[in-house]
PDB file of C-alpha atoms in Angstrom:
ATOM      1  CA  MET A   1       0.000   0.000   0.000  1.00  0.00           C
ATOM      2  CA  PRO A   2       1.276   3.494  -0.824  1.00  0.00           C
ATOM      3  CA  THR A   3       2.479   5.547   2.075  1.00  0.00           C
ATOM      4  CA  GLN A   4       0.945   8.890   3.030  1.00  0.00           C
ATOM      5  CA  ARG A   5       3.987  10.711   1.642  1.00  0.00           C
ATOM      6  CA  THR A   6       3.660   8.943  -1.731  1.00  0.00           C
ATOM      7  CA  THR A   7      -0.038   9.804  -1.869  1.00  0.00           C
ATOM      8  CA  ASP A   8       0.703  13.458  -1.118  1.00  0.00           C
ATOM      9  CA  LYS A   9       3.337  13.539  -3.868  1.00  0.00           C
ATOM     10  CA  ARG A  10       0.865  12.072  -6.346  1.00  0.00           C
ATOM     11  CA  ARG A  11      -1.709  14.683  -5.405  1.00  0.00           C
ATOM     12  CA  GLN A  12       0.848  17.463  -5.860  1.00  0.00           C
ATOM     13  CA  TRP A  13       1.807  16.057  -9.246  1.00  0.00           C
ATOM     14  CA  THR A  14      -1.809  15.854 -10.407  1.00  0.00           C
ATOM     15  CA  ASP A  15      -2.274  19.457  -9.343  1.00  0.00           C
ATOM     16  CA  ILE A  16       0.601  20.465 -11.626  1.00  0.00           C
ATOM     17  CA  VAL A  17      -0.123  18.084 -14.505  1.00  0.00           C
ATOM     18  CA  PRO A  18      -3.920  17.689 -14.843  1.00  0.00           C
ATOM     19  CA  ALA A  19      -5.420  14.269 -15.480  1.00  0.00           C
ATOM     20  CA  ASN A  20      -7.672  15.423 -18.313  1.00  0.00           C
ATOM     21  CA  ARG A  21      -6.043  14.441 -21.612  1.00  0.00           C
ATOM     22  CA  LEU A  22      -7.327  17.464 -23.489  1.00  0.00           C
ATOM     23  CA  THR A  23      -5.882  19.744 -20.836  1.00  0.00           C
ATOM     24  CA  GLN A  24      -2.588  17.852 -20.957  1.00  0.00           C
ATOM     25  CA  PHE A  25      -2.562  18.368 -24.709  1.00  0.00           C
ATOM     26  CA  GLY A  26      -3.138  22.100 -24.218  1.00  0.00           C
ATOM     27  CA  VAL A  27      -0.313  22.354 -21.688  1.00  0.00           C
ATOM     28  CA  VAL A  28       2.065  20.488 -23.993  1.00  0.00           C
ATOM     29  CA  VAL A  29       1.131  22.673 -26.967  1.00  0.00           C
ATOM     30  CA  VAL A  30       1.602  25.926 -25.054  1.00  0.00           C
ATOM     31  CA  PHE A  31       4.905  24.781 -23.536  1.00  0.00           C
ATOM     32  CA  GLY A  32       6.112  23.518 -26.920  1.00  0.00           C
ATOM     33  CA  LEU A  33       5.248  26.791 -28.641  1.00  0.00           C
ATOM     34  CA  LEU A  34       7.057  28.773 -25.964  1.00  0.00           C
ATOM     35  CA  VAL A  35      10.159  26.600 -26.300  1.00  0.00           C
ATOM     36  CA  LEU A  36      10.135  26.865 -30.095  1.00  0.00           C
ATOM     37  CA  ALA A  37       9.600  30.617 -29.952  1.00  0.00           C
ATOM     38  CA  VAL A  38      12.522  31.124 -27.581  1.00  0.00           C
ATOM     39  CA  PHE A  39      15.058  28.565 -28.812  1.00  0.00           C
ATOM     40  CA  GLY A  40      13.889  27.647 -32.329  1.00  0.00           C
ATOM     41  CA  PRO A  41      15.393  30.610 -34.190  1.00  0.00           C
ATOM     42  CA  MET A  42      18.725  30.024 -32.421  1.00  0.00           C
ATOM     43  CA  VAL A  43      19.187  26.562 -33.935  1.00  0.00           C
ATOM     44  CA  SER A  44      17.813  27.253 -37.408  1.00  0.00           C
ATOM     45  CA  PRO A  45      20.609  27.476 -40.024  1.00  0.00           C
ATOM     46  CA  TYR A  46      18.594  29.709 -42.361  1.00  0.00           C
ATOM     47  CA  ASP A  47      17.763  33.381 -42.462  1.00  0.00           C
ATOM     48  CA  PRO A  48      13.994  34.020 -42.338  1.00  0.00           C
ATOM     49  CA  VAL A  49      14.042  36.819 -44.938  1.00  0.00           C
ATOM     50  CA  GLU A  50      16.995  35.936 -47.198  1.00  0.00           C
ATOM     51  CA  GLN A  51      15.815  34.951 -50.666  1.00  0.00           C
ATOM     52  CA  HIS A  52      17.102  31.967 -52.687  1.00  0.00           C
ATOM     53  CA  LEU A  53      15.150  32.009 -55.934  1.00  0.00           C
ATOM     54  CA  LEU A  54      16.853  28.861 -57.244  1.00  0.00           C
ATOM     55  CA  ASN A  55      15.286  26.928 -54.348  1.00  0.00           C
ATOM     56  CA  ARG A  56      11.789  28.362 -54.652  1.00  0.00           C
ATOM     57  CA  LEU A  57       8.726  26.170 -53.967  1.00  0.00           C
ATOM     58  CA  GLN A  58      10.696  23.087 -53.014  1.00  0.00           C
ATOM     59  CA  PRO A  59       8.597  20.385 -51.300  1.00  0.00           C
ATOM     60  CA  PRO A  60       9.439  19.186 -47.775  1.00  0.00           C
ATOM     61  CA  SER A  61      12.809  17.444 -47.602  1.00  0.00           C
ATOM     62  CA  LEU A  62      15.643  16.769 -45.177  1.00  0.00           C
ATOM     63  CA  ALA A  63      17.241  20.132 -45.982  1.00  0.00           C
ATOM     64  CA  HIS A  64      13.907  21.943 -45.672  1.00  0.00           C
ATOM     65  CA  PRO A  65      11.517  19.888 -43.464  1.00  0.00           C
ATOM     66  CA  LEU A  66       8.543  22.108 -44.355  1.00  0.00           C
ATOM     67  CA  GLY A  67       9.695  23.099 -47.838  1.00  0.00           C
ATOM     68  CA  THR A  68      10.453  26.550 -49.180  1.00  0.00           C
ATOM     69  CA  ASP A  69       8.204  29.403 -50.236  1.00  0.00           C
ATOM     70  CA  GLN A  70       7.870  31.311 -53.509  1.00  0.00           C
ATOM     71  CA  LEU A  71      11.090  33.226 -52.765  1.00  0.00           C
ATOM     72  CA  GLY A  72      13.143  30.229 -51.687  1.00  0.00           C
ATOM     73  CA  ARG A  73      12.963  30.948 -47.960  1.00  0.00           C
ATOM     74  CA  ASP A  74      12.814  28.052 -45.501  1.00  0.00           C
ATOM     75  CA  VAL A  75       9.237  27.729 -44.244  1.00  0.00           C
ATOM     76  CA  LEU A  76      10.163  26.084 -40.931  1.00  0.00           C
ATOM     77  CA  THR A  77      12.556  28.906 -40.097  1.00  0.00           C
ATOM     78  CA  ARG A  78       9.908  31.498 -40.850  1.00  0.00           C
ATOM     79  CA  LEU A  79       7.418  29.608 -38.694  1.00  0.00           C
ATOM     80  CA  LEU A  80       9.829  29.629 -35.754  1.00  0.00           C
ATOM     81  CA  TYR A  81      10.470  33.343 -36.064  1.00  0.00           C
ATOM     82  CA  GLY A  82       6.745  33.835 -36.583  1.00  0.00           C
ATOM     83  CA  ALA A  83       6.025  31.968 -33.347  1.00  0.00           C
ATOM     84  CA  ARG A  84       8.264  34.378 -31.455  1.00  0.00           C
ATOM     85  CA  LEU A  85       6.585  37.362 -33.086  1.00  0.00           C
ATOM     86  CA  SER A  86       2.999  36.115 -32.748  1.00  0.00           C
ATOM     87  CA  LEU A  87       3.366  35.022 -29.115  1.00  0.00           C
ATOM     88  CA  GLY A  88       5.218  38.213 -28.235  1.00  0.00           C
ATOM     89  CA  ILE A  89       2.472  40.357 -29.758  1.00  0.00           C
ATOM     90  CA  ALA A  90      -0.227  38.299 -28.031  1.00  0.00           C
ATOM     91  CA  VAL A  91       1.409  38.631 -24.608  1.00  0.00           C
ATOM     92  CA  ALA A  92       2.045  42.370 -25.062  1.00  0.00           C
ATOM     93  CA  VAL A  93      -1.488  43.136 -26.256  1.00  0.00           C
ATOM     94  CA  THR A  94      -3.042  41.005 -23.519  1.00  0.00           C
ATOM     95  CA  ALA A  95      -0.905  42.746 -20.888  1.00  0.00           C
ATOM     96  CA  VAL A  96      -2.079  46.169 -22.076  1.00  0.00           C
ATOM     97  CA  ARG A  97      -5.696  45.000 -22.105  1.00  0.00           C
ATOM     98  CA  LEU A  98      -5.345  43.575 -18.603  1.00  0.00           C
ATOM     99  CA  VAL A  99      -3.725  46.664 -17.071  1.00  0.00           C
ATOM    100  CA  VAL A 100      -6.116  49.167 -18.656  1.00  0.00           C
ATOM    101  CA  GLY A 101      -9.239  47.073 -18.105  1.00  0.00           C
ATOM    102  CA  ALA A 102      -8.354  46.155 -14.515  1.00  0.00           C
ATOM    103  CA  ALA A 103      -7.643  49.799 -13.658  1.00  0.00           C
ATOM    104  CA  VAL A 104     -10.946  50.978 -15.150  1.00  0.00           C
ATOM    105  CA  GLY A 105     -12.927  48.188 -13.499  1.00  0.00           C
ATOM    106  CA  LEU A 106     -11.262  48.782 -10.128  1.00  0.00           C
ATOM    107  CA  VAL A 107     -12.001  52.516 -10.195  1.00  0.00           C
ATOM    108  CA  ALA A 108     -15.570  52.007 -11.402  1.00  0.00           C
ATOM    109  CA  GLY A 109     -16.422  49.312  -8.868  1.00  0.00           C
ATOM    110  CA  TYR A 110     -14.833  50.990  -5.859  1.00  0.00           C
ATOM    111  CA  ALA A 111     -15.778  54.610  -6.584  1.00  0.00           C
ATOM    112  CA  GLY A 112     -19.374  53.967  -7.630  1.00  0.00           C
ATOM    113  CA  GLY A 113     -21.774  56.801  -8.406  1.00  0.00           C
ATOM    114  CA  TRP A 114     -21.372  58.857 -11.568  1.00  0.00           C
ATOM    115  CA  VAL A 115     -17.824  57.586 -12.068  1.00  0.00           C
ATOM    116  CA  ASP A 116     -19.106  54.023 -12.285  1.00  0.00           C
ATOM    117  CA  GLU A 117     -21.921  55.045 -14.618  1.00  0.00           C
ATOM    118  CA  ALA A 118     -19.652  56.965 -16.997  1.00  0.00           C
ATOM    119  CA  LEU A 119     -16.993  54.258 -17.202  1.00  0.00           C
ATOM    120  CA  MET A 120     -19.498  51.438 -17.628  1.00  0.00           C
ATOM    121  CA  ARG A 121     -21.301  53.252 -20.437  1.00  0.00           C
ATOM    122  CA  LEU A 122     -17.959  53.475 -22.224  1.00  0.00           C
ATOM    123  CA  VAL A 123     -17.420  49.761 -21.642  1.00  0.00           C
ATOM    124  CA  ASP A 124     -20.918  48.951 -22.915  1.00  0.00           C
ATOM    125  CA  THR A 125     -20.275  50.995 -26.045  1.00  0.00           C
ATOM    126  CA  LEU A 126     -17.101  49.070 -26.832  1.00  0.00           C
ATOM    127  CA  LEU A 127     -18.738  45.714 -26.125  1.00  0.00           C
ATOM    128  CA  ALA A 128     -21.634  46.599 -28.440  1.00  0.00           C
ATOM    129  CA  PHE A 129     -19.343  46.344 -31.485  1.00  0.00           C
ATOM    130  CA  PRO A 130     -17.803  43.098 -32.751  1.00  0.00           C
ATOM    131  CA  GLY A 131     -14.179  43.263 -31.655  1.00  0.00           C
ATOM    132  CA  ILE A 132     -12.573  42.229 -34.934  1.00  0.00           C
ATOM    133  CA  ILE A 133     -14.688  44.680 -36.943  1.00  0.00           C
ATOM    134  CA  LEU A 134     -13.749  47.560 -34.654  1.00  0.00           C
ATOM    135  CA  ALA A 135     -10.093  46.508 -34.815  1.00  0.00           C
ATOM    136  CA  LEU A 136     -10.304  46.504 -38.627  1.00  0.00           C
ATOM    137  CA  VAL A 137     -11.665  50.045 -38.595  1.00  0.00           C
ATOM    138  CA  ILE A 138      -9.017  51.343 -36.191  1.00  0.00           C
ATOM    139  CA  ALA A 139      -6.149  49.604 -37.981  1.00  0.00           C
ATOM    140  CA  GLY A 140      -7.454  50.835 -41.334  1.00  0.00           C
ATOM    141  CA  ILE A 141      -7.570  54.422 -40.096  1.00  0.00           C
ATOM    142  CA  LEU A 142      -4.125  54.304 -38.473  1.00  0.00           C
ATOM    143  CA  GLY A 143      -2.491  52.505 -41.402  1.00  0.00           C
ATOM    144  CA  PRO A 144      -0.911  49.064 -41.829  1.00  0.00           C
ATOM    145  CA  SER A 145       1.887  48.359 -39.354  1.00  0.00           C
ATOM    146  CA  LEU A 146       2.610  46.096 -36.411  1.00  0.00           C
ATOM    147  CA  VAL A 147       2.371  48.907 -33.873  1.00  0.00           C
ATOM    148  CA  ASN A 148      -0.965  50.156 -35.210  1.00  0.00           C
ATOM    149  CA  MET A 149      -2.337  46.620 -35.273  1.00  0.00           C
ATOM    150  CA  MET A 150      -1.300  46.056 -31.649  1.00  0.00           C
ATOM    151  CA  LEU A 151      -2.885  49.363 -30.657  1.00  0.00           C
ATOM    152  CA  ALA A 152      -6.130  48.444 -32.426  1.00  0.00           C
ATOM    153  CA  LEU A 153      -6.305  45.037 -30.755  1.00  0.00           C
ATOM    154  CA  ALA A 154      -5.552  46.543 -27.335  1.00  0.00           C
ATOM    155  CA  VAL A 155      -8.236  49.216 -27.690  1.00  0.00           C
ATOM    156  CA  VAL A 156     -11.016  46.757 -28.514  1.00  0.00           C
ATOM    157  CA  GLY A 157     -10.192  44.188 -25.841  1.00  0.00           C
ATOM    158  CA  TRP A 158      -9.820  45.903 -22.460  1.00  0.00           C
ATOM    159  CA  ALA A 159     -13.567  46.294 -21.856  1.00  0.00           C
ATOM    160  CA  SER A 160     -14.039  42.626 -20.917  1.00  0.00           C
ATOM    161  CA  TYR A 161     -11.422  42.933 -18.172  1.00  0.00           C
ATOM    162  CA  ALA A 162     -13.084  46.116 -16.888  1.00  0.00           C
ATOM    163  CA  ARG A 163     -16.479  44.435 -16.583  1.00  0.00           C
ATOM    164  CA  LEU A 164     -15.033  41.351 -14.874  1.00  0.00           C
ATOM    165  CA  VAL A 165     -12.996  43.369 -12.374  1.00  0.00           C
ATOM    166  CA  ARG A 166     -15.893  45.726 -11.620  1.00  0.00           C
ATOM    167  CA  SER A 167     -18.256  42.859 -10.861  1.00  0.00           C
ATOM    168  CA  SER A 168     -15.651  41.292  -8.558  1.00  0.00           C
ATOM    169  CA  VAL A 169     -14.992  44.585  -6.774  1.00  0.00           C
ATOM    170  CA  LEU A 170     -18.718  45.210  -6.253  1.00  0.00           C
ATOM    171  CA  SER A 171     -18.917  41.869  -4.483  1.00  0.00           C
ATOM    172  CA  LEU A 172     -15.726  42.310  -2.471  1.00  0.00           C
ATOM    173  CA  ARG A 173     -16.282  45.845  -1.217  1.00  0.00           C
ATOM    174  CA  GLU A 174     -19.244  44.685   0.901  1.00  0.00           C
ATOM    175  CA  ARG A 175     -17.270  41.884   2.567  1.00  0.00           C
ATOM    176  CA  GLU A 176     -16.440  42.024   6.267  1.00  0.00           C
ATOM    177  CA  PHE A 177     -12.670  42.342   5.880  1.00  0.00           C
ATOM    178  CA  VAL A 178     -13.065  45.377   3.598  1.00  0.00           C
ATOM    179  CA  THR A 179     -15.519  47.002   6.004  1.00  0.00           C
ATOM    180  CA  ALA A 180     -13.168  46.339   8.900  1.00  0.00           C
ATOM    181  CA  SER A 181     -10.288  47.926   7.023  1.00  0.00           C
ATOM    182  CA  ARG A 182     -12.384  51.028   6.377  1.00  0.00           C
ATOM    183  CA  LEU A 183     -13.394  51.279  10.045  1.00  0.00           C
ATOM    184  CA  LEU A 184      -9.718  51.157  10.995  1.00  0.00           C
ATOM    185  CA  GLY A 185      -9.196  54.287   8.921  1.00  0.00           C
ATOM    186  CA  ARG A 186      -7.267  52.674   6.064  1.00  0.00           C
ATOM    187  CA  SER A 187      -7.017  54.695   2.876  1.00  0.00           C
ATOM    188  CA  ARG A 188      -8.754  53.653  -0.334  1.00  0.00           C
ATOM    189  CA  LEU A 189      -5.383  52.882  -1.882  1.00  0.00           C
ATOM    190  CA  HIS A 190      -4.519  50.572   1.007  1.00  0.00           C
ATOM    191  CA  VAL A 191      -7.872  48.793   0.785  1.00  0.00           C
ATOM    192  CA  ALA A 192      -7.496  48.340  -2.980  1.00  0.00           C
ATOM    193  CA  THR A 193      -3.925  47.046  -2.892  1.00  0.00           C
ATOM    194  CA  SER A 194      -4.301  44.891   0.233  1.00  0.00           C
ATOM    195  CA  HIS A 195      -7.791  43.436  -0.159  1.00  0.00           C
ATOM    196  CA  LEU A 196      -9.315  44.008  -3.587  1.00  0.00           C
ATOM    197  CA  ILE A 197      -6.475  43.390  -6.042  1.00  0.00           C
ATOM    198  CA  PRO A 198      -5.248  40.099  -4.467  1.00  0.00           C
ATOM    199  CA  ASN A 199      -8.784  38.702  -4.677  1.00  0.00           C
ATOM    200  CA  ILE A 200      -9.320  39.537  -8.362  1.00  0.00           C
ATOM    201  CA  VAL A 201      -6.022  38.143  -9.620  1.00  0.00           C
ATOM    202  CA  ALA A 202      -7.283  34.602 -10.249  1.00  0.00           C
ATOM    203  CA  PRO A 203     -10.254  35.380 -12.561  1.00  0.00           C
ATOM    204  CA  VAL A 204      -8.230  38.034 -14.390  1.00  0.00           C
ATOM    205  CA  VAL A 205      -5.393  35.579 -15.055  1.00  0.00           C
ATOM    206  CA  VAL A 206      -7.877  33.031 -16.410  1.00  0.00           C
ATOM    207  CA  LEU A 207      -9.438  35.602 -18.723  1.00  0.00           C
ATOM    208  CA  ALA A 208      -5.980  36.681 -19.898  1.00  0.00           C
ATOM    209  CA  THR A 209      -5.014  33.079 -20.685  1.00  0.00           C
ATOM    210  CA  LEU A 210      -8.162  32.603 -22.739  1.00  0.00           C
ATOM    211  CA  ASP A 211      -7.612  35.994 -24.351  1.00  0.00           C
ATOM    212  CA  ILE A 212      -4.128  35.177 -25.660  1.00  0.00           C
ATOM    213  CA  GLY A 213      -5.569  32.693 -28.150  1.00  0.00           C
ATOM    214  CA  GLY A 214      -8.027  35.297 -29.415  1.00  0.00           C
ATOM    215  CA  VAL A 215      -5.253  37.864 -29.830  1.00  0.00           C
ATOM    216  CA  ILE A 216      -3.165  35.372 -31.825  1.00  0.00           C
ATOM    217  CA  LEU A 217      -6.138  34.765 -34.096  1.00  0.00           C
ATOM    218  CA  GLY A 218      -6.845  38.488 -34.432  1.00  0.00           C
ATOM    219  CA  THR A 219      -3.192  39.248 -35.197  1.00  0.00           C
ATOM    220  CA  ALA A 220      -3.109  36.626 -37.916  1.00  0.00           C
ATOM    221  CA  GLY A 221      -6.405  37.862 -39.357  1.00  0.00           C
ATOM    222  CA  LEU A 222      -5.340  41.507 -39.565  1.00  0.00           C
ATOM    223  CA  SER A 223      -1.958  40.563 -41.029  1.00  0.00           C
ATOM    224  CA  PHE A 224      -3.683  38.316 -43.566  1.00  0.00           C
ATOM    225  CA  LEU A 225      -5.758  41.315 -44.670  1.00  0.00           C
ATOM    226  CA  GLY A 226      -2.637  43.468 -44.976  1.00  0.00           C
ATOM    227  CA  LEU A 227      -3.272  45.636 -41.901  1.00  0.00           C
ATOM    228  CA  GLY A 228      -0.659  44.100 -39.607  1.00  0.00           C
ATOM    229  CA  ALA A 229       2.824  42.787 -40.251  1.00  0.00           C
ATOM    230  CA  GLN A 230       4.140  43.603 -43.693  1.00  0.00           C
ATOM    231  CA  PRO A 231       6.315  41.390 -45.927  1.00  0.00           C
ATOM    232  CA  PRO A 232       8.996  40.151 -45.553  1.00  0.00           C
ATOM    233  CA  THR A 233       8.250  39.981 -41.795  1.00  0.00           C
ATOM    234  CA  PRO A 234       7.926  36.296 -40.804  1.00  0.00           C
ATOM    235  CA  GLU A 235       4.462  36.348 -39.248  1.00  0.00           C
ATOM    236  CA  TRP A 236       1.880  33.569 -39.496  1.00  0.00           C
ATOM    237  CA  GLY A 237      -0.846  35.770 -40.971  1.00  0.00           C
ATOM    238  CA  THR A 238       1.414  37.222 -43.665  1.00  0.00           C
ATOM    239  CA  MET A 239       2.641  33.721 -44.484  1.00  0.00           C
ATOM    240  CA  LEU A 240      -0.955  32.654 -45.059  1.00  0.00           C
ATOM    241  CA  ALA A 241      -1.590  35.668 -47.258  1.00  0.00           C
ATOM    242  CA  SER A 242       1.521  35.148 -49.397  1.00  0.00           C
ATOM    243  CA  GLY A 243       0.952  31.408 -49.762  1.00  0.00           C
ATOM    244  CA  ARG A 244      -2.717  31.456 -50.772  1.00  0.00           C
ATOM    245  CA  ASN A 245      -1.817  32.059 -54.429  1.00  0.00           C
ATOM    246  CA  TYR A 246       0.189  28.811 -54.456  1.00  0.00           C
ATOM    247  CA  LEU A 247      -2.344  26.599 -52.687  1.00  0.00           C
ATOM    248  CA  ARG A 248      -2.511  23.958 -55.436  1.00  0.00           C
ATOM    249  CA  GLN A 249       1.164  24.148 -56.349  1.00  0.00           C
ATOM    250  CA  ALA A 250       2.644  24.266 -52.825  1.00  0.00           C
ATOM    251  CA  TRP A 251       0.134  23.158 -50.196  1.00  0.00           C
ATOM    252  CA  TRP A 252       2.660  23.477 -47.352  1.00  0.00           C
ATOM    253  CA  LEU A 253       2.777  27.276 -47.625  1.00  0.00           C
ATOM    254  CA  VAL A 254      -0.746  27.619 -46.234  1.00  0.00           C
ATOM    255  CA  ASN A 255      -1.098  24.440 -44.188  1.00  0.00           C
ATOM    256  CA  ALA A 256       2.000  24.994 -42.034  1.00  0.00           C
ATOM    257  CA  PRO A 257       1.109  28.448 -40.621  1.00  0.00           C
ATOM    258  CA  GLY A 258      -2.579  27.513 -40.505  1.00  0.00           C
ATOM    259  CA  ILE A 259      -1.877  24.497 -38.299  1.00  0.00           C
ATOM    260  CA  CYS A 260       0.375  26.612 -36.061  1.00  0.00           C
ATOM    261  CA  ILE A 261      -2.386  29.176 -35.551  1.00  0.00           C
ATOM    262  CA  MET A 262      -4.931  26.446 -34.830  1.00  0.00           C
ATOM    263  CA  LEU A 263      -2.682  24.692 -32.298  1.00  0.00           C
ATOM    264  CA  ALA A 264      -1.770  27.944 -30.544  1.00  0.00           C
ATOM    265  CA  VAL A 265      -5.386  29.036 -30.142  1.00  0.00           C
ATOM    266  CA  LEU A 266      -6.505  25.553 -29.074  1.00  0.00           C
ATOM    267  CA  GLY A 267      -3.650  25.188 -26.593  1.00  0.00           C
ATOM    268  CA  PHE A 268      -4.298  28.473 -24.801  1.00  0.00           C
ATOM    269  CA  ASN A 269      -8.056  27.830 -24.734  1.00  0.00           C
ATOM    270  CA  LEU A 270      -7.581  24.403 -23.164  1.00  0.00           C
ATOM    271  CA  LEU A 271      -5.130  25.825 -20.636  1.00  0.00           C
ATOM    272  CA  GLY A 272      -7.539  28.639 -19.800  1.00  0.00           C
ATOM    273  CA  ASP A 273     -10.394  26.175 -19.335  1.00  0.00           C
ATOM    274  CA  ARG A 274      -8.270  24.207 -16.875  1.00  0.00           C
ATOM    275  CA  LEU A 275      -7.481  27.329 -14.878  1.00  0.00           C
ATOM    276  CA  ARG A 276     -11.153  28.281 -14.905  1.00  0.00           C
ATOM    277  CA  GLU A 277     -12.129  24.903 -13.464  1.00  0.00           C
ATOM    278  CA  THR A 278      -9.998  25.599 -10.398  1.00  0.00           C
ATOM    279  CA  LEU A 279     -12.009  28.710  -9.541  1.00  0.00           C
ATOM    280  CA  SER A 280     -15.285  28.884  -7.681  1.00  0.00           C
ATOM    281  CA  PRO A 281     -18.472  28.404  -9.750  1.00  0.00           C
ATOM    282  CA  THR A 282     -19.341  32.090  -9.291  1.00  0.00           C
ATOM    283  CA  GLN A 283     -16.065  33.301 -10.817  1.00  0.00           C
ATOM    284  CA  SER A 284     -16.318  30.755 -13.602  1.00  0.00           C
ATOM    285  CA  ALA A 285     -19.821  31.969 -14.449  1.00  0.00           C
ATOM    286  CA  GLN A 286     -18.594  35.569 -14.553  1.00  0.00           C
ATOM    287  CA  ILE A 287     -15.877  34.675 -17.051  1.00  0.00           C
ATOM    288  CA  GLU A 288     -18.231  32.632 -19.231  1.00  0.00           C
ATOM    289  CA  GLN A 289     -20.529  35.654 -19.593  1.00  0.00           C
ATOM    290  CA  LEU A 290     -17.731  37.787 -21.149  1.00  0.00           C
TER     291      LEU A 290
END
């Protein structure tokens, strides 16, 4: 029979590596993408933008495991550099969304009154428009570039964080420990940093994890339409756009970045679902409504 120490170790291990196979798949995909994004470009012998026209449209081989594109560039190398770019953009945009949305939601929920009303009407206005359509409009007005695309995606996505944080703050500010802190004469800043923010971290982190997959998809979509990364930047969306004209002649040009986008979005969604399952049913319901 297993000892108590062995049982405790098994429980700790299952807490780190979940038993659900789909969740395990999501964790492996996310970890694999992160490893490839960080270390992949270091081991690739090819330059992601250097052209070799004599080697154009070569099928997958030992020299080029995923073939070459219409300009003779190694597709695998461009995918690895694209993973670094796509994941970096997704993390940066999600961080901006989180900071702005959490700040707005915290102020609205704790201040109340006309401040809450004004900020929530702004949030409702943003949530009334489909995010990708609004991002298309903003990116189209600002002009095609990576920075403008990131700005557009950040602008349309912070409202969900604001609504989640506000609802959590409205519930927390009536709790006994917050009331006790007020009666002791603590400042609003002390109450927010000591009691409110620590209790809203978990649902915000879950929403951010789920949001990363959406940002990756939005980045690829805007780049595919020519409003994001511009050639010869190795980005998954631009790779899809440049390879669509060779779909019958070189299937790997579209399939390779398409599969990467699908796996990245699926992996982060599965990981986010696992994190959401660890929360209370109330917090999970709040996230599902966003």
